[in-house]
PDB file of C-alpha atoms in Angstrom:
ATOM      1  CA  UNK G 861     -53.330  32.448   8.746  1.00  0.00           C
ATOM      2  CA  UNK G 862     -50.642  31.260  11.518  1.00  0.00           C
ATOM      3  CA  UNK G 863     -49.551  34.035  13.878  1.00  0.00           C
ATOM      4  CA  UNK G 864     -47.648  33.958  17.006  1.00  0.00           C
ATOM      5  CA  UNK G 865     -48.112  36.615  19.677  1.00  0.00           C
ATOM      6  CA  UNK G 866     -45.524  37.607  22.425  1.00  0.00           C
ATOM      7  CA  UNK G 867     -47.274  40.328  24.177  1.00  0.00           C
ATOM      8  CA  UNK G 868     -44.145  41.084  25.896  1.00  0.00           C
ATOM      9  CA  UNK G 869     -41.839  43.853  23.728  1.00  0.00           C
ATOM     10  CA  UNK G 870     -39.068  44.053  27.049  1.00  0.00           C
ATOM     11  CA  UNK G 871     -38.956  42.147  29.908  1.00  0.00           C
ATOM     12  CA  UNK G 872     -36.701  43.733  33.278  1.00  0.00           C
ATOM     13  CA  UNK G 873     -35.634  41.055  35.708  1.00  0.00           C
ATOM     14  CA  UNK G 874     -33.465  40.513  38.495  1.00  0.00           C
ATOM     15  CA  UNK G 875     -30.318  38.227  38.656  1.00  0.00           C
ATOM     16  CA  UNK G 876     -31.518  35.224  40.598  1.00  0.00           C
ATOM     17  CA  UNK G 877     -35.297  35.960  40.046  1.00  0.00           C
ATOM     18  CA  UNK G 878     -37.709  33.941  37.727  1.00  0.00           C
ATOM     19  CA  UNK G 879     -38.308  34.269  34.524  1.00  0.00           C
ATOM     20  CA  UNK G 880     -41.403  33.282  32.496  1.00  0.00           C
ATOM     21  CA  UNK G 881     -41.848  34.808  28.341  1.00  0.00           C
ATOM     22  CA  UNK G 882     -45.609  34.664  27.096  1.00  0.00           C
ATOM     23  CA  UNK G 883     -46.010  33.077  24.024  1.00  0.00           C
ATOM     24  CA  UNK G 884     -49.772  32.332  22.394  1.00  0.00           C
ATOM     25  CA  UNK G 885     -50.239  30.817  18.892  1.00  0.00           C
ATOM     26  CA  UNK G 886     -52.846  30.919  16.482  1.00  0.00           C
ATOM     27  CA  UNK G 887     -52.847  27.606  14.232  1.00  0.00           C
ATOM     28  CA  UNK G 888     -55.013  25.325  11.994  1.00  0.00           C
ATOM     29  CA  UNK G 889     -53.850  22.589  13.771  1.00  0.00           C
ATOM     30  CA  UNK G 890     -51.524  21.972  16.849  1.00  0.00           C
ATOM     31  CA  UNK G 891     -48.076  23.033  15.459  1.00  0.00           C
ATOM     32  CA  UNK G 892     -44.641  22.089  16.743  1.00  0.00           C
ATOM     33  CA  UNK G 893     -43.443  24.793  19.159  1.00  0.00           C
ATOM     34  CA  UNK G 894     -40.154  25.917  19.151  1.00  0.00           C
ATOM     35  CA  UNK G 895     -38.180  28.843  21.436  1.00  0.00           C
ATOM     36  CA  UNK G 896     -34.991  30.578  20.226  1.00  0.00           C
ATOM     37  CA  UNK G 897     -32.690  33.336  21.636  1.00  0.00           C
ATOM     38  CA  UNK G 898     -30.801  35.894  19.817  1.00  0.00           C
ATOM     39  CA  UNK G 899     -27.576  37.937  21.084  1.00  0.00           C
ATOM     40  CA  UNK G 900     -26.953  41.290  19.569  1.00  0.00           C
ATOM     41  CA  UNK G 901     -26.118  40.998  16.098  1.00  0.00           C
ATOM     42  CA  UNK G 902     -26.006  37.081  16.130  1.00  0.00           C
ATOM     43  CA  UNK G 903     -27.702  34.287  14.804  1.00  0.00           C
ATOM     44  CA  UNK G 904     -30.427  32.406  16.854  1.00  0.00           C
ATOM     45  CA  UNK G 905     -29.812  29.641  18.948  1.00  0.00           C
ATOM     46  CA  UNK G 906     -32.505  26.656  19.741  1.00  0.00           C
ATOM     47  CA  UNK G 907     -33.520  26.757  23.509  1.00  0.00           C
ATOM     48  CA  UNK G 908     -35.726  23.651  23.129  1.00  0.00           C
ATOM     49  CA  UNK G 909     -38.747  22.550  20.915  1.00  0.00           C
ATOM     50  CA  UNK G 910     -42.113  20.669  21.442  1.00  0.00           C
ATOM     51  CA  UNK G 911     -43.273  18.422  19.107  1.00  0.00           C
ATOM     52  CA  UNK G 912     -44.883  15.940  20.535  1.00  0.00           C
ATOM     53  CA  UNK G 913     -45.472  13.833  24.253  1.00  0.00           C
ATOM     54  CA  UNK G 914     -45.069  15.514  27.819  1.00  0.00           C
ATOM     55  CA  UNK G 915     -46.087  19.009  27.478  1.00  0.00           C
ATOM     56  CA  UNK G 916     -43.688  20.220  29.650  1.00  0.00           C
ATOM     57  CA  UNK G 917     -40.077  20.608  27.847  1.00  0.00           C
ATOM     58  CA  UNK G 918     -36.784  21.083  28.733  1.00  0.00           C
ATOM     59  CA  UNK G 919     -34.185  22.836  27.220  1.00  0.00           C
ATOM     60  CA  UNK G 920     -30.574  24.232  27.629  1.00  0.00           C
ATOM     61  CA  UNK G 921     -29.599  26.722  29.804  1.00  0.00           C
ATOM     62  CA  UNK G 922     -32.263  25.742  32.753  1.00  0.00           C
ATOM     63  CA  UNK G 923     -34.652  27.182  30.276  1.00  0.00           C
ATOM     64  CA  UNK G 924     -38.007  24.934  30.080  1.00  0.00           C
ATOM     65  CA  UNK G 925     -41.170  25.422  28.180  1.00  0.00           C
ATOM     66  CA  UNK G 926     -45.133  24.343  28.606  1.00  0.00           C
ATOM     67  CA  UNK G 927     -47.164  22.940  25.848  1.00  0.00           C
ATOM     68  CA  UNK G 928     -51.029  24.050  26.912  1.00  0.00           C
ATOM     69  CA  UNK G 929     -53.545  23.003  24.131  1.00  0.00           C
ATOM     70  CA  UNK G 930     -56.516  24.398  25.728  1.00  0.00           C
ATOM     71  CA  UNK G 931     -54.906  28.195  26.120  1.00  0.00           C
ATOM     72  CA  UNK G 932     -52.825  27.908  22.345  1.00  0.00           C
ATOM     73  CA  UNK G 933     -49.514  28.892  24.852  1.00  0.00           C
ATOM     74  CA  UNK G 934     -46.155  27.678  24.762  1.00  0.00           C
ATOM     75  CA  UNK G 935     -44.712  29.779  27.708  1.00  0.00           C
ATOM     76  CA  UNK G 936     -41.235  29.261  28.401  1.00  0.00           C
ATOM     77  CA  UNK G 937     -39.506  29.558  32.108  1.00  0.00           C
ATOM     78  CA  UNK G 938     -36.327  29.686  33.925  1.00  0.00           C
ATOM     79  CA  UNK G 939     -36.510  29.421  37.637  1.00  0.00           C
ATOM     80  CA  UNK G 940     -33.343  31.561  38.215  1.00  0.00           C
ATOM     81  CA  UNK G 941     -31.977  34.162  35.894  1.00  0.00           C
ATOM     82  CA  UNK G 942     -28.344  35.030  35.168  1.00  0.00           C
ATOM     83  CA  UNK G 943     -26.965  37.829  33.816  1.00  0.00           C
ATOM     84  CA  UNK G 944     -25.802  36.328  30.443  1.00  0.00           C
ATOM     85  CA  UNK G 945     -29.359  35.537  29.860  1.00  0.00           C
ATOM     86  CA  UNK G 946     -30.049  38.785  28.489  1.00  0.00           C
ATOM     87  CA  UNK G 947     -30.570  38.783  24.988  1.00  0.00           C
ATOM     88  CA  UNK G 948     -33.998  38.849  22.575  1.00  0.00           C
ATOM     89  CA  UNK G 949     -35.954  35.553  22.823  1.00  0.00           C
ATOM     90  CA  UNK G 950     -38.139  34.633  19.885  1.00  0.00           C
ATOM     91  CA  UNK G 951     -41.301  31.973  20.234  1.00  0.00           C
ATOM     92  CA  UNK G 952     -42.126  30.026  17.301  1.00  0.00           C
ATOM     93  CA  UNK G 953     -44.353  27.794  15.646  1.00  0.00           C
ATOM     94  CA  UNK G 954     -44.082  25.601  12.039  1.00  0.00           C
ATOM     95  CA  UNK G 955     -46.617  22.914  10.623  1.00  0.00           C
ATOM     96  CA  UNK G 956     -46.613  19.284  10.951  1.00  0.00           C
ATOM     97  CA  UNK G 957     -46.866  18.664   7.772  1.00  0.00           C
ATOM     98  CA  UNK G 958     -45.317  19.330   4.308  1.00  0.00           C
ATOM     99  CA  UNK G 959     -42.453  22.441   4.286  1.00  0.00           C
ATOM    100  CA  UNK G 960     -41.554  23.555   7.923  1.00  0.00           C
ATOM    101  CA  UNK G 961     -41.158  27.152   7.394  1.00  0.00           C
ATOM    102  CA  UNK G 962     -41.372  28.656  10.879  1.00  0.00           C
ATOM    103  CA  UNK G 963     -43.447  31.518  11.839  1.00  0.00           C
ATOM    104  CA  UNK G 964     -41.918  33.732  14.609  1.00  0.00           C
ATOM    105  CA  UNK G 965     -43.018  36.126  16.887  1.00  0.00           C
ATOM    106  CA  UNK G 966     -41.988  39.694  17.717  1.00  0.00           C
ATOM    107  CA  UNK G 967     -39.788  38.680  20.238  1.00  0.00           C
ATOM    108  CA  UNK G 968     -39.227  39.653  23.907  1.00  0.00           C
ATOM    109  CA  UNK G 969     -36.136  41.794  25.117  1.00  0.00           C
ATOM    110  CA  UNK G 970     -34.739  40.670  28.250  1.00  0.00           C
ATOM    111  CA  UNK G 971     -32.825  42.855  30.808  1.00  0.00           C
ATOM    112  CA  UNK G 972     -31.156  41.557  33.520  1.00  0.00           C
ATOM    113  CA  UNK G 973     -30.635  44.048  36.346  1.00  0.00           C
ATOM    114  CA  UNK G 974     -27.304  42.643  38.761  1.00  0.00           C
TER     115      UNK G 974
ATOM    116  CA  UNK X 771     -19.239  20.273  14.719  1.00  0.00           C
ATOM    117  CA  UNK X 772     -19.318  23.134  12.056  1.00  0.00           C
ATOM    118  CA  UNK X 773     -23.085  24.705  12.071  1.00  0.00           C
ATOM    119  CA  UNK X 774     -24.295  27.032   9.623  1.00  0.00           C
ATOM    120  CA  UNK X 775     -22.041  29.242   8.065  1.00  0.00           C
ATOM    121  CA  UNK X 776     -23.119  32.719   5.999  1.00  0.00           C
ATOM    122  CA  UNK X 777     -20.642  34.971   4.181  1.00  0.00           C
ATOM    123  CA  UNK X 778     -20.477  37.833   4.215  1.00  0.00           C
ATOM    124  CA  UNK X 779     -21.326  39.041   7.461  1.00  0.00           C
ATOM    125  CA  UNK X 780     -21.860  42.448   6.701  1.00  0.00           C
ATOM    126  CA  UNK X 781     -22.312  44.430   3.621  1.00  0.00           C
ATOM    127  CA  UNK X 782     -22.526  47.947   3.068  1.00  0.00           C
ATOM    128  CA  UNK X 783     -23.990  48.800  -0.742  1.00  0.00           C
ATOM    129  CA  UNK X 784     -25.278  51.502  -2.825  1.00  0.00           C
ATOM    130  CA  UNK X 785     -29.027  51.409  -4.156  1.00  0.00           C
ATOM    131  CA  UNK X 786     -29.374  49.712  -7.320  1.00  0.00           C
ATOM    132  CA  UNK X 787     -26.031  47.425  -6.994  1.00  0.00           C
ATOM    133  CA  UNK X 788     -26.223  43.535  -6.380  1.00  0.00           C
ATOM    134  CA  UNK X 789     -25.353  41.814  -3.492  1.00  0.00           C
ATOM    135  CA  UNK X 790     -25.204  38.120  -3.200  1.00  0.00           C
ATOM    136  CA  UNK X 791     -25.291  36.061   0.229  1.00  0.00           C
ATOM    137  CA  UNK X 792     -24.150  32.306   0.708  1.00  0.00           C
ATOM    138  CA  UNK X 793     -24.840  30.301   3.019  1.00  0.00           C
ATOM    139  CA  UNK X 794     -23.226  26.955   3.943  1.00  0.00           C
ATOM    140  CA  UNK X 795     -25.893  24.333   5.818  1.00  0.00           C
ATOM    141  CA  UNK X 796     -24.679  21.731   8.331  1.00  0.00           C
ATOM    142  CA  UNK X 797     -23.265  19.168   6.184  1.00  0.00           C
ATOM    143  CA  UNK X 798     -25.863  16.413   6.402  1.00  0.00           C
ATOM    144  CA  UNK X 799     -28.788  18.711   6.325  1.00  0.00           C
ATOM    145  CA  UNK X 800     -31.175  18.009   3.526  1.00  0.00           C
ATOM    146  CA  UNK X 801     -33.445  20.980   3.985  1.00  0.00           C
ATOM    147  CA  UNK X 802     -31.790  25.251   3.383  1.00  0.00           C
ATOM    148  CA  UNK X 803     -34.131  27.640   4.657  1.00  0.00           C
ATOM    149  CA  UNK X 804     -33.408  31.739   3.901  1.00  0.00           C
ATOM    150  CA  UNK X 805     -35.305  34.422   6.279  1.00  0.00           C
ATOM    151  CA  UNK X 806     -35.468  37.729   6.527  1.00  0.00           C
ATOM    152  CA  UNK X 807     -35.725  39.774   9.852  1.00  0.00           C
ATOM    153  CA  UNK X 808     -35.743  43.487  10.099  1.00  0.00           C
ATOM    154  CA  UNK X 809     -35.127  46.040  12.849  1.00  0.00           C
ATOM    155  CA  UNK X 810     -37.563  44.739  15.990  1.00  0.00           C
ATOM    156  CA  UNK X 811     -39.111  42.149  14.208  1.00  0.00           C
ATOM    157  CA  UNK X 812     -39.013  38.134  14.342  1.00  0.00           C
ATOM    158  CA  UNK X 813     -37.684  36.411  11.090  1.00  0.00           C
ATOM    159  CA  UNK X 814     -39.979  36.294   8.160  1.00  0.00           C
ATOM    160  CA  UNK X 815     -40.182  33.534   5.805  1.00  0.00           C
ATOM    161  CA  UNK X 816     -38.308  33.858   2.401  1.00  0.00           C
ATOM    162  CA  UNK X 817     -37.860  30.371   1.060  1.00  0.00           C
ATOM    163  CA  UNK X 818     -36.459  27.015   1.684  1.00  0.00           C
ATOM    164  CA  UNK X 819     -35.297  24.180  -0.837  1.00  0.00           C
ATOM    165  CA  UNK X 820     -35.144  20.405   0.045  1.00  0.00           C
ATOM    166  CA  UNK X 821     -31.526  19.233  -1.742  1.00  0.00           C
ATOM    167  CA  UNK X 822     -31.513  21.318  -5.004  1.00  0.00           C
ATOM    168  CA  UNK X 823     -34.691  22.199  -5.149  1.00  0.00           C
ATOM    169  CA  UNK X 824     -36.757  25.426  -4.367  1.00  0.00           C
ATOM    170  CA  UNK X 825     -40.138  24.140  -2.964  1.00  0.00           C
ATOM    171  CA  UNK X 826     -41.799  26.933  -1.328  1.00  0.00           C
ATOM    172  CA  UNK X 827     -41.397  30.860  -2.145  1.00  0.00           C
ATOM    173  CA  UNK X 828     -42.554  33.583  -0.037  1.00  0.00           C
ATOM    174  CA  UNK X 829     -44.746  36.479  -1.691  1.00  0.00           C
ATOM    175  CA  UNK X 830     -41.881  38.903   0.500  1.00  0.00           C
ATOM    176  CA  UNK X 831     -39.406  37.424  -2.072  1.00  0.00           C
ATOM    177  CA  UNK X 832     -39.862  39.771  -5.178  1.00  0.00           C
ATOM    178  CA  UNK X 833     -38.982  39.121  -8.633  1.00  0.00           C
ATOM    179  CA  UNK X 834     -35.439  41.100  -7.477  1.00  0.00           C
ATOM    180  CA  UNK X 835     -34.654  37.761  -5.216  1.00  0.00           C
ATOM    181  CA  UNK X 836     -33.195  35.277  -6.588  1.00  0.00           C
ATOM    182  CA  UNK X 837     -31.946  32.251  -4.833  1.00  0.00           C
ATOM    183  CA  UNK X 838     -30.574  28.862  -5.678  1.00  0.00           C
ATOM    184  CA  UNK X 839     -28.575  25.088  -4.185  1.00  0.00           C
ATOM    185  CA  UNK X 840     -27.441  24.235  -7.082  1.00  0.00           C
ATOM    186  CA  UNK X 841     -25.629  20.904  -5.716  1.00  0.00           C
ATOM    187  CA  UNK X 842     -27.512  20.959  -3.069  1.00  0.00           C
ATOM    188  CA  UNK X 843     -25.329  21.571  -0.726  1.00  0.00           C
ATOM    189  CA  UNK X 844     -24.714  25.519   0.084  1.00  0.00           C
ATOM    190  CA  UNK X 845     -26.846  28.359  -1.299  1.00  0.00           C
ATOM    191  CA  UNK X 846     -26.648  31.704  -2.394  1.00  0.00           C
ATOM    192  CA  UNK X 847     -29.581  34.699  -2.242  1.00  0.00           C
ATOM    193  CA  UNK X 848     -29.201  37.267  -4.666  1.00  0.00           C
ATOM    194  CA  UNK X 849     -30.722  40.565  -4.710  1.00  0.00           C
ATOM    195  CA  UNK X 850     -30.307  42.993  -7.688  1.00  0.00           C
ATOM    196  CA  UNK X 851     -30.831  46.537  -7.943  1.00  0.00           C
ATOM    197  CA  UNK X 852     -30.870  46.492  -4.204  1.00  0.00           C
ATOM    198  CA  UNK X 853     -33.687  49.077  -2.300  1.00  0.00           C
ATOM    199  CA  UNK X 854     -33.153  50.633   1.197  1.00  0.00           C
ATOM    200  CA  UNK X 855     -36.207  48.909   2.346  1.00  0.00           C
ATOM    201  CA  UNK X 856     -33.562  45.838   1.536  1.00  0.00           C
ATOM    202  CA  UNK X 857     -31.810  46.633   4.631  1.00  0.00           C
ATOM    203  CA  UNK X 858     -31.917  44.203   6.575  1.00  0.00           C
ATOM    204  CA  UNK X 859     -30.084  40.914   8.482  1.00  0.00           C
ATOM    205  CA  UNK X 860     -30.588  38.105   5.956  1.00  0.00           C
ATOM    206  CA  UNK X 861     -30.462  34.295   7.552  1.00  0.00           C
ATOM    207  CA  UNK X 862     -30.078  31.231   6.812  1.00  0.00           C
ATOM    208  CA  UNK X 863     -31.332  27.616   8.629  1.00  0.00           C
ATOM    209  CA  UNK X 864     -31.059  24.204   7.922  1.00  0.00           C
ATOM    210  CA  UNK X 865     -32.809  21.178   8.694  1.00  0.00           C
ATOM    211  CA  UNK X 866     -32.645  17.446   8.390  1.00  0.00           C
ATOM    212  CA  UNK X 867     -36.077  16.470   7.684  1.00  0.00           C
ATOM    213  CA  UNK X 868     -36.956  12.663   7.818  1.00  0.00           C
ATOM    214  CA  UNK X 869     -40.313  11.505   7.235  1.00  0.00           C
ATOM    215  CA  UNK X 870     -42.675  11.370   9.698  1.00  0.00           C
ATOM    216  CA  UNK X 871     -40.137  12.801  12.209  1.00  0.00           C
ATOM    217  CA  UNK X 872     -40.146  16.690  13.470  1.00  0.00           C
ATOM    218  CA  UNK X 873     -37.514  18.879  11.964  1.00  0.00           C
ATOM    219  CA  UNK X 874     -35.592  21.356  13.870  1.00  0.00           C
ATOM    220  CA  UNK X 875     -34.222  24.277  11.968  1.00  0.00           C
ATOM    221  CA  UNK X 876     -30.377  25.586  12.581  1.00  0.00           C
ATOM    222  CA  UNK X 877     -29.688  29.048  12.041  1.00  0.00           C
ATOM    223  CA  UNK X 878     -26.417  30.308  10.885  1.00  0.00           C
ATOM    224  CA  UNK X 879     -24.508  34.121  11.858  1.00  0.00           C
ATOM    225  CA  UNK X 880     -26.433  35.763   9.418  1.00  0.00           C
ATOM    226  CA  UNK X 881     -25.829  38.548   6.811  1.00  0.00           C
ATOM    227  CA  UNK X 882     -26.381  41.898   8.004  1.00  0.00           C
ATOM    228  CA  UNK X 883     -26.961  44.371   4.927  1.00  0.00           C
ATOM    229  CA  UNK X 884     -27.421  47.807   4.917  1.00  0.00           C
ATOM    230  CA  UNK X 885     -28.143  50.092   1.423  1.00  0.00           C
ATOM    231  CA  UNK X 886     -27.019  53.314   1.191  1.00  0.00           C
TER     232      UNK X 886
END
């Protein structure tokens, strides 16, 4: 069965420091890779996907994301955090083929310290 | 551009009443997805229907669940004789899935729900 790991519960950064969220996947097959963030009590909102191509993704908010086969990781990065980045950021993963139901992590709370 | 929509937002119920959720996709979106995320958790899988129909059922989604697209356009999840262990935010995502291309999912506000 598909499972996605984010080994990080809560994550404490700095404003201005960098920022990189774990993810690691467990899959039949290479899936398509997808990073979302949640505010409190909202909806999520896409960051950026990977389904194919240069392994190395960009997204919005300077957020980017690598695509490494060998390591089944989908780590996602921001060189310089801001304080509005805090919020719960959720790794995912759905199949190529057939019905795309997406299978999510536990998520990663980020505080940003000013 | 209007994303996903869900009404309610919240509800606050007694055990054993219905609720209903509905959820209004982006308007061109072929593909309604309906999760289901607790307290710490990611969003589990409940089910997802491609125009009006329901393709794909999660074992989470008991024989209390109920959902449907009739037109295929919004969708509503019904849960009778509601549970505490119902309590939960309730989410819907859609999709535009064209063959042979990815599909990126589109999640709306949510429905927060909490049984008493």
């Amino acid at each position: 069965a598909q499972s996605v790991t984010q080994p990080d519960i809560h994550i404490t950064v700095s404003e201005g420091a960098s920022l990189e969220l774990r993810c690691n996947y467990s899959y039949g097959a290479t899936p398509y890779l997808f990073w979302y963030v949640q505010s409190p009590g909202q909806g999520l909102q896409l960051l950026l996907k990977y389904f194919s191509g240069d392994t190395l993704v960009q997204g919005i908010k300077g957020f980017e994301a690598e695509f490494k086969r060998s390591q089944s990781s989908f780590n996602l990065r921001k060189p310089s955090v801001h304080w509005s980045d805090a919020a719960e950021y959720f790794c995912a993963v759905g199949p190529r083929g057939g019905g795309n139901k997406l299978t999510f992590g536990t998520g990663t709370q980020l505080k940003v310290e000013l | 551009d209007t994303g996903v929509s869900q009404n309610p937002r919240h509800k606050i119920t007694k055990r054993g009443q219905n609720v209903t959720f509905r959820c209004d996709p982006i308007s061109e979106h072929n593909r309604l997805y309906w999760y289901r995320q607790t307290l710490g958790q990611g969003p589990e899988f409940l089910t997802y229907f491609q125009n009006e129909a329901q393709l794909e059922k999660s074992r989470l989604l008991s024989d209390r669940f109920s959902a449907e697209r009739p037109k295929g356009s919004f969708s509503t999840l019904e849960i009778q004789r509601t549970e505490q262990g119902d309590s939960a935010m309730y989410l819907c995502a859609s999709s535009l899935k064209v063959q042979s291309q990815g599909e990126t999912q589109y999640f709306g506000p949510g429905t927060r729900l909490l049984v008493l």
